[in-house]
Amino acid sequence: GAVVSQHPSWVICKSGTSVKIECRSLDFQATTMFWYRQFPKQSLMLMATSNEGSKATYEQGVEKDKFLINHASLTLSTLTVTSAHPEDSSFYICSAHDAGTDAREQFFGPGTRLTVL
Amino acid sequence: AQRVTQPEKLLSVFKGAPVELKCNYSYSGSPELFWYVQYSRQRLQLLLRHISRESIKGFTADLNKGETSFHLKKPFAQEEDSAMYYCALRRGNTPLVFGKGTRLSVIA
């Protein structure tokens, strides 16, 4: 199956700093990628849909100025958490559709654990 | 609005016993239903989808539109089935909406 990678796998930062998380589709092109957030022992909550070459679509309640998404190529989407605060500490997971084949399966990255001190 | 409900947070069964993980959904149209599994320290991966009507690792799930359910079943649980299971729903090419998940623990 298709592979989605994320970098870094974990990051610790100070409050007020910005953190960038990368999501890459390694062996397929992804016109659409999704960013989820998962709190401990809770489900995945969709944050935004990232569209290659256009603005991301954010879910209700997600601050677009705080969670900046850039999908500059068919294999890379980035999520930047700006001015991070301890409440932003979470597990961030990206997912992508394989645009070249069956668009109905979403492939998931391994996730990035963000800890804001 | 689309909603997926998994009523059990934790399900413990003995090895060899039958397993049923419950999933109910609310959606007025014709959804696609999926089961995803997350083994310890691994990424989320697709287990099965209702349109395929297949059995994966001995698991099956039947979409019951009358009861709006998509329960996951396996006749004989194995220790390696211990994992977190998520039921998910999608309409067209929209992103997946997940239930809260059920942790299955198979006891030897």
mmCIF file of C-alpha atoms in Angstrom:
data_model
loop_
_atom_site.group_PDB
_atom_site.id
_atom_site.type_symbol
_atom_site.label_atom_id
_atom_site.label_comp_id
_atom_site.label_asym_id
_atom_site.label_seq_id
_atom_site.Cartn_x
_atom_site.Cartn_y
_atom_site.Cartn_z
ATOM 1 C CA GLY A 1 0.000 0.000 0.000
ATOM 2 C CA ALA A 2 0.879 3.650 -0.247
ATOM 3 C CA VAL A 3 3.135 5.164 2.412
ATOM 4 C CA VAL A 4 2.732 8.462 4.204
ATOM 5 C CA SER A 5 5.565 9.805 6.309
ATOM 6 C CA GLN A 6 5.670 12.554 8.901
ATOM 7 C CA HIS A 7 8.559 14.542 10.267
ATOM 8 C CA PRO A 8 9.410 14.960 13.026
ATOM 9 C CA SER A 9 7.964 12.015 14.900
ATOM 10 C CA TRP A 10 8.086 14.015 18.090
ATOM 11 C CA VAL A 11 8.967 17.546 19.072
ATOM 12 C CA ILE A 12 9.252 19.487 22.309
ATOM 13 C CA CYS A 13 9.134 23.261 22.176
ATOM 14 C CA LYS A 14 8.799 26.255 24.434
ATOM 15 C CA SER A 15 5.558 28.147 24.731
ATOM 16 C CA GLY A 16 5.340 30.947 22.176
ATOM 17 C CA THR A 17 7.471 29.314 19.532
ATOM 18 C CA SER A 18 6.284 27.907 16.204
ATOM 19 C CA VAL A 19 6.588 24.308 15.098
ATOM 20 C CA LYS A 20 6.393 22.927 11.573
ATOM 21 C CA ILE A 21 5.279 19.366 10.875
ATOM 22 C CA GLU A 22 5.788 17.830 7.453
ATOM 23 C CA CYS A 23 3.616 15.203 5.803
ATOM 24 C CA ARG A 24 4.857 13.443 2.691
ATOM 25 C CA SER A 25 3.376 10.878 0.372
ATOM 26 C CA LEU A 26 6.357 8.711 -0.498
ATOM 27 C CA ASP A 27 5.252 6.706 -3.502
ATOM 28 C CA PHE A 28 2.132 8.403 -4.744
ATOM 29 C CA GLN A 29 0.722 11.820 -5.482
ATOM 30 C CA ALA A 30 -1.809 13.307 -3.144
ATOM 31 C CA THR A 31 -3.939 16.204 -4.306
ATOM 32 C CA THR A 32 -5.675 16.138 -0.954
ATOM 33 C CA MET A 33 -4.236 15.593 2.494
ATOM 34 C CA PHE A 34 -5.970 15.718 5.830
ATOM 35 C CA TRP A 35 -4.712 16.813 9.227
ATOM 36 C CA TYR A 36 -6.114 15.211 12.349
ATOM 37 C CA ARG A 37 -5.489 15.796 16.007
ATOM 38 C CA GLN A 38 -5.693 13.097 18.650
ATOM 39 C CA PHE A 39 -5.742 13.708 22.378
ATOM 40 C CA PRO A 40 -4.742 10.881 24.737
ATOM 41 C CA LYS A 41 -7.241 8.037 24.706
ATOM 42 C CA GLN A 42 -9.526 9.961 22.389
ATOM 43 C CA SER A 43 -10.467 9.694 18.758
ATOM 44 C CA LEU A 44 -9.017 11.460 15.767
ATOM 45 C CA MET A 45 -10.557 14.855 15.176
ATOM 46 C CA LEU A 46 -10.302 16.346 11.712
ATOM 47 C CA MET A 47 -8.646 19.752 11.766
ATOM 48 C CA ALA A 48 -8.422 20.666 8.106
ATOM 49 C CA THR A 49 -8.329 19.456 4.537
ATOM 50 C CA SER A 50 -5.230 20.467 2.639
ATOM 51 C CA ASN A 51 -5.609 20.949 -1.107
ATOM 52 C CA GLU A 52 -2.607 21.140 -3.411
ATOM 53 C CA GLY A 53 -2.250 24.591 -4.866
ATOM 54 C CA SER A 54 -5.121 26.157 -2.968
ATOM 55 C CA LYS A 55 -6.146 27.209 0.507
ATOM 56 C CA ALA A 56 -6.879 24.638 3.142
ATOM 57 C CA THR A 57 -10.391 24.070 4.389
ATOM 58 C CA TYR A 58 -10.615 24.227 8.156
ATOM 59 C CA GLU A 59 -13.141 22.515 10.378
ATOM 60 C CA GLN A 60 -15.329 24.571 12.629
ATOM 61 C CA GLY A 61 -13.493 25.695 15.737
ATOM 62 C CA VAL A 62 -10.005 25.311 14.266
ATOM 63 C CA GLU A 63 -8.090 28.599 14.089
ATOM 64 C CA LYS A 64 -6.603 28.937 10.621
ATOM 65 C CA ASP A 65 -4.166 31.612 11.770
ATOM 66 C CA LYS A 66 -2.847 29.355 14.462
ATOM 67 C CA PHE A 67 -2.613 26.184 12.423
ATOM 68 C CA LEU A 68 -1.101 27.212 9.103
ATOM 69 C CA ILE A 69 -1.318 24.633 6.346
ATOM 70 C CA ASN A 70 0.642 24.712 3.138
ATOM 71 C CA HIS A 71 0.263 22.119 0.380
ATOM 72 C CA ALA A 72 2.798 23.316 -2.140
ATOM 73 C CA SER A 73 3.321 20.076 -4.044
ATOM 74 C CA LEU A 74 1.566 16.819 -4.761
ATOM 75 C CA THR A 75 3.715 15.014 -2.210
ATOM 76 C CA LEU A 76 4.110 17.488 0.642
ATOM 77 C CA SER A 77 1.813 19.251 3.072
ATOM 78 C CA THR A 78 3.020 21.153 6.118
ATOM 79 C CA LEU A 79 1.243 22.114 9.318
ATOM 80 C CA THR A 80 2.742 24.967 11.304
ATOM 81 C CA VAL A 81 1.549 25.481 14.843
ATOM 82 C CA THR A 82 2.193 29.161 15.492
ATOM 83 C CA SER A 83 2.810 30.638 18.918
ATOM 84 C CA ALA A 84 2.343 27.244 20.482
ATOM 85 C CA HIS A 85 0.864 26.917 23.958
ATOM 86 C CA PRO A 86 0.700 23.927 26.309
ATOM 87 C CA GLU A 87 -2.907 23.247 25.284
ATOM 88 C CA ASP A 88 -1.652 22.630 21.734
ATOM 89 C CA SER A 89 0.222 19.588 23.008
ATOM 90 C CA SER A 90 -1.265 16.653 21.146
ATOM 91 C CA PHE A 91 -0.687 13.947 18.597
ATOM 92 C CA TYR A 92 -0.997 15.272 15.048
ATOM 93 C CA ILE A 93 -1.701 12.798 12.264
ATOM 94 C CA CYS A 94 -1.827 13.431 8.548
ATOM 95 C CA SER A 95 -3.586 11.357 5.944
ATOM 96 C CA ALA A 96 -3.679 11.331 2.167
ATOM 97 C CA HIS A 97 -5.653 10.002 -0.739
ATOM 98 C CA ASP A 98 -3.768 8.361 -3.584
ATOM 99 C CA ALA A 99 -4.963 10.460 -6.511
ATOM 100 C CA GLY A 100 -3.657 7.982 -9.052
ATOM 101 C CA THR A 101 -5.655 4.959 -8.052
ATOM 102 C CA ASP A 102 -8.623 4.279 -5.836
ATOM 103 C CA ALA A 103 -9.295 7.635 -4.250
ATOM 104 C CA ARG A 104 -11.418 6.169 -1.531
ATOM 105 C CA GLU A 105 -8.719 4.850 0.799
ATOM 106 C CA GLN A 106 -6.996 7.238 3.149
ATOM 107 C CA PHE A 107 -3.449 6.336 4.103
ATOM 108 C CA PHE A 108 -2.200 7.577 7.441
ATOM 109 C CA GLY A 109 1.125 8.846 8.603
ATOM 110 C CA PRO A 110 2.673 7.625 11.861
ATOM 111 C CA GLY A 111 1.841 10.851 13.648
ATOM 112 C CA THR A 112 3.837 13.604 15.342
ATOM 113 C CA ARG A 113 3.723 14.081 19.078
ATOM 114 C CA LEU A 114 3.969 17.735 20.019
ATOM 115 C CA THR A 115 4.749 18.748 23.581
ATOM 116 C CA VAL A 116 4.690 22.441 24.422
ATOM 117 C CA LEU A 117 6.370 23.377 27.675
ATOM 118 C CA ALA B 1 -24.441 15.839 10.597
ATOM 119 C CA GLN B 2 -22.421 12.700 10.307
ATOM 120 C CA ARG B 3 -21.707 10.911 13.551
ATOM 121 C CA VAL B 4 -20.143 7.591 14.450
ATOM 122 C CA THR B 5 -20.761 5.997 17.823
ATOM 123 C CA GLN B 6 -18.716 3.231 19.365
ATOM 124 C CA PRO B 7 -20.369 2.557 22.720
ATOM 125 C CA GLU B 8 -17.574 0.492 24.253
ATOM 126 C CA LYS B 9 -14.269 2.081 25.212
ATOM 127 C CA LEU B 10 -12.775 -1.249 26.224
ATOM 128 C CA LEU B 11 -13.665 -4.798 25.363
ATOM 129 C CA SER B 12 -11.877 -7.730 26.938
ATOM 130 C CA VAL B 13 -12.360 -11.276 25.693
ATOM 131 C CA PHE B 14 -10.597 -14.562 26.153
ATOM 132 C CA LYS B 15 -8.578 -16.091 23.352
ATOM 133 C CA GLY B 16 -10.821 -18.211 21.159
ATOM 134 C CA ALA B 17 -13.986 -16.383 22.187
ATOM 135 C CA PRO B 18 -16.157 -14.514 19.685
ATOM 136 C CA VAL B 19 -15.697 -10.789 19.356
ATOM 137 C CA GLU B 20 -18.157 -8.093 18.364
ATOM 138 C CA LEU B 21 -17.169 -4.447 18.297
ATOM 139 C CA LYS B 22 -20.196 -2.235 17.967
ATOM 140 C CA CYS B 23 -20.536 0.741 15.673
ATOM 141 C CA ASN B 24 -23.595 2.841 14.956
ATOM 142 C CA TYR B 25 -23.770 5.823 12.680
ATOM 143 C CA SER B 26 -26.065 8.682 11.897
ATOM 144 C CA TYR B 27 -26.197 9.954 8.374
ATOM 145 C CA SER B 28 -29.183 10.555 6.170
ATOM 146 C CA GLY B 29 -27.621 9.498 2.887
ATOM 147 C CA SER B 30 -25.696 6.444 1.736
ATOM 148 C CA PRO B 31 -22.412 6.447 3.600
ATOM 149 C CA GLU B 32 -19.282 4.424 3.206
ATOM 150 C CA LEU B 33 -18.299 2.648 6.386
ATOM 151 C CA PHE B 34 -14.824 1.528 7.373
ATOM 152 C CA TRP B 35 -13.017 -0.162 10.217
ATOM 153 C CA TYR B 36 -9.493 0.995 10.985
ATOM 154 C CA VAL B 37 -7.101 -0.679 13.397
ATOM 155 C CA GLN B 38 -4.151 0.711 15.317
ATOM 156 C CA TYR B 39 -1.780 -1.808 16.840
ATOM 157 C CA SER B 40 0.528 -0.752 19.647
ATOM 158 C CA ARG B 41 3.104 1.775 18.447
ATOM 159 C CA GLN B 42 1.917 1.539 14.852
ATOM 160 C CA ARG B 43 0.024 3.848 12.547
ATOM 161 C CA LEU B 44 -3.640 3.657 11.782
ATOM 162 C CA GLN B 45 -4.402 1.203 8.996
ATOM 163 C CA LEU B 46 -7.474 0.155 7.109
ATOM 164 C CA LEU B 47 -8.935 -3.165 8.230
ATOM 165 C CA LEU B 48 -11.965 -3.396 5.999
ATOM 166 C CA ARG B 49 -14.652 -1.402 4.240
ATOM 167 C CA HIS B 50 -18.272 -2.262 3.732
ATOM 168 C CA ILE B 51 -18.221 -1.996 -0.057
ATOM 169 C CA SER B 52 -15.610 -4.731 -0.311
ATOM 170 C CA ARG B 53 -17.642 -7.233 1.666
ATOM 171 C CA GLU B 54 -14.461 -9.121 2.463
ATOM 172 C CA SER B 55 -12.984 -10.838 5.475
ATOM 173 C CA ILE B 56 -9.644 -9.546 6.707
ATOM 174 C CA LYS B 57 -7.728 -11.402 9.417
ATOM 175 C CA GLY B 58 -10.931 -13.267 10.155
ATOM 176 C CA PHE B 59 -12.912 -10.076 10.764
ATOM 177 C CA THR B 60 -16.149 -9.278 8.969
ATOM 178 C CA ALA B 61 -18.577 -6.388 9.166
ATOM 179 C CA ASP B 62 -22.015 -6.067 7.632
ATOM 180 C CA LEU B 63 -23.689 -2.767 6.993
ATOM 181 C CA ASN B 64 -27.210 -2.796 8.403
ATOM 182 C CA LYS B 65 -28.953 0.274 7.069
ATOM 183 C CA GLY B 66 -32.117 -0.418 9.024
ATOM 184 C CA GLU B 67 -30.266 -0.375 12.314
ATOM 185 C CA THR B 68 -27.613 2.063 11.029
ATOM 186 C CA SER B 69 -24.938 -0.250 12.324
ATOM 187 C CA PHE B 70 -21.644 -1.638 11.091
ATOM 188 C CA HIS B 71 -20.516 -4.008 13.811
ATOM 189 C CA LEU B 72 -17.146 -5.738 13.503
ATOM 190 C CA LYS B 73 -17.113 -9.449 14.243
ATOM 191 C CA LYS B 74 -14.671 -12.293 14.541
ATOM 192 C CA PRO B 75 -15.663 -15.818 15.596
ATOM 193 C CA PHE B 76 -12.442 -16.681 17.442
ATOM 194 C CA ALA B 77 -10.288 -13.927 18.911
ATOM 195 C CA GLN B 78 -6.506 -14.191 18.855
ATOM 196 C CA GLU B 79 -3.995 -12.456 21.095
ATOM 197 C CA GLU B 80 -2.606 -10.560 18.122
ATOM 198 C CA ASP B 81 -6.013 -8.965 17.620
ATOM 199 C CA SER B 82 -5.427 -6.802 20.680
ATOM 200 C CA ALA B 83 -5.464 -3.239 19.369
ATOM 201 C CA MET B 84 -7.475 -0.049 19.107
ATOM 202 C CA TYR B 85 -10.315 -0.276 16.600
ATOM 203 C CA TYR B 86 -11.973 2.744 15.013
ATOM 204 C CA CYS B 87 -15.167 2.777 13.020
ATOM 205 C CA ALA B 88 -15.276 5.522 10.399
ATOM 206 C CA LEU B 89 -17.744 6.992 7.963
ATOM 207 C CA ARG B 90 -17.328 8.931 4.779
ATOM 208 C CA ARG B 91 -19.606 10.567 2.258
ATOM 209 C CA GLY B 92 -18.143 10.684 -1.242
ATOM 210 C CA ASN B 93 -14.582 11.988 -1.165
ATOM 211 C CA THR B 94 -14.971 13.916 2.079
ATOM 212 C CA PRO B 95 -12.558 13.061 4.888
ATOM 213 C CA LEU B 96 -13.240 10.244 7.264
ATOM 214 C CA VAL B 97 -15.215 10.873 10.427
ATOM 215 C CA PHE B 98 -14.111 8.583 13.234
ATOM 216 C CA GLY B 99 -15.789 7.087 16.243
ATOM 217 C CA LYS B 100 -14.049 7.316 19.597
ATOM 218 C CA GLY B 101 -12.564 3.886 19.253
ATOM 219 C CA THR B 102 -12.735 0.628 21.173
ATOM 220 C CA ARG B 103 -9.705 -0.975 22.735
ATOM 221 C CA LEU B 104 -9.846 -4.741 22.281
ATOM 222 C CA SER B 105 -7.872 -6.787 24.744
ATOM 223 C CA VAL B 106 -7.600 -10.513 24.082
ATOM 224 C CA ILE B 107 -6.647 -12.449 27.170
ATOM 225 C CA ALA B 108 -4.687 -15.670 26.854
#
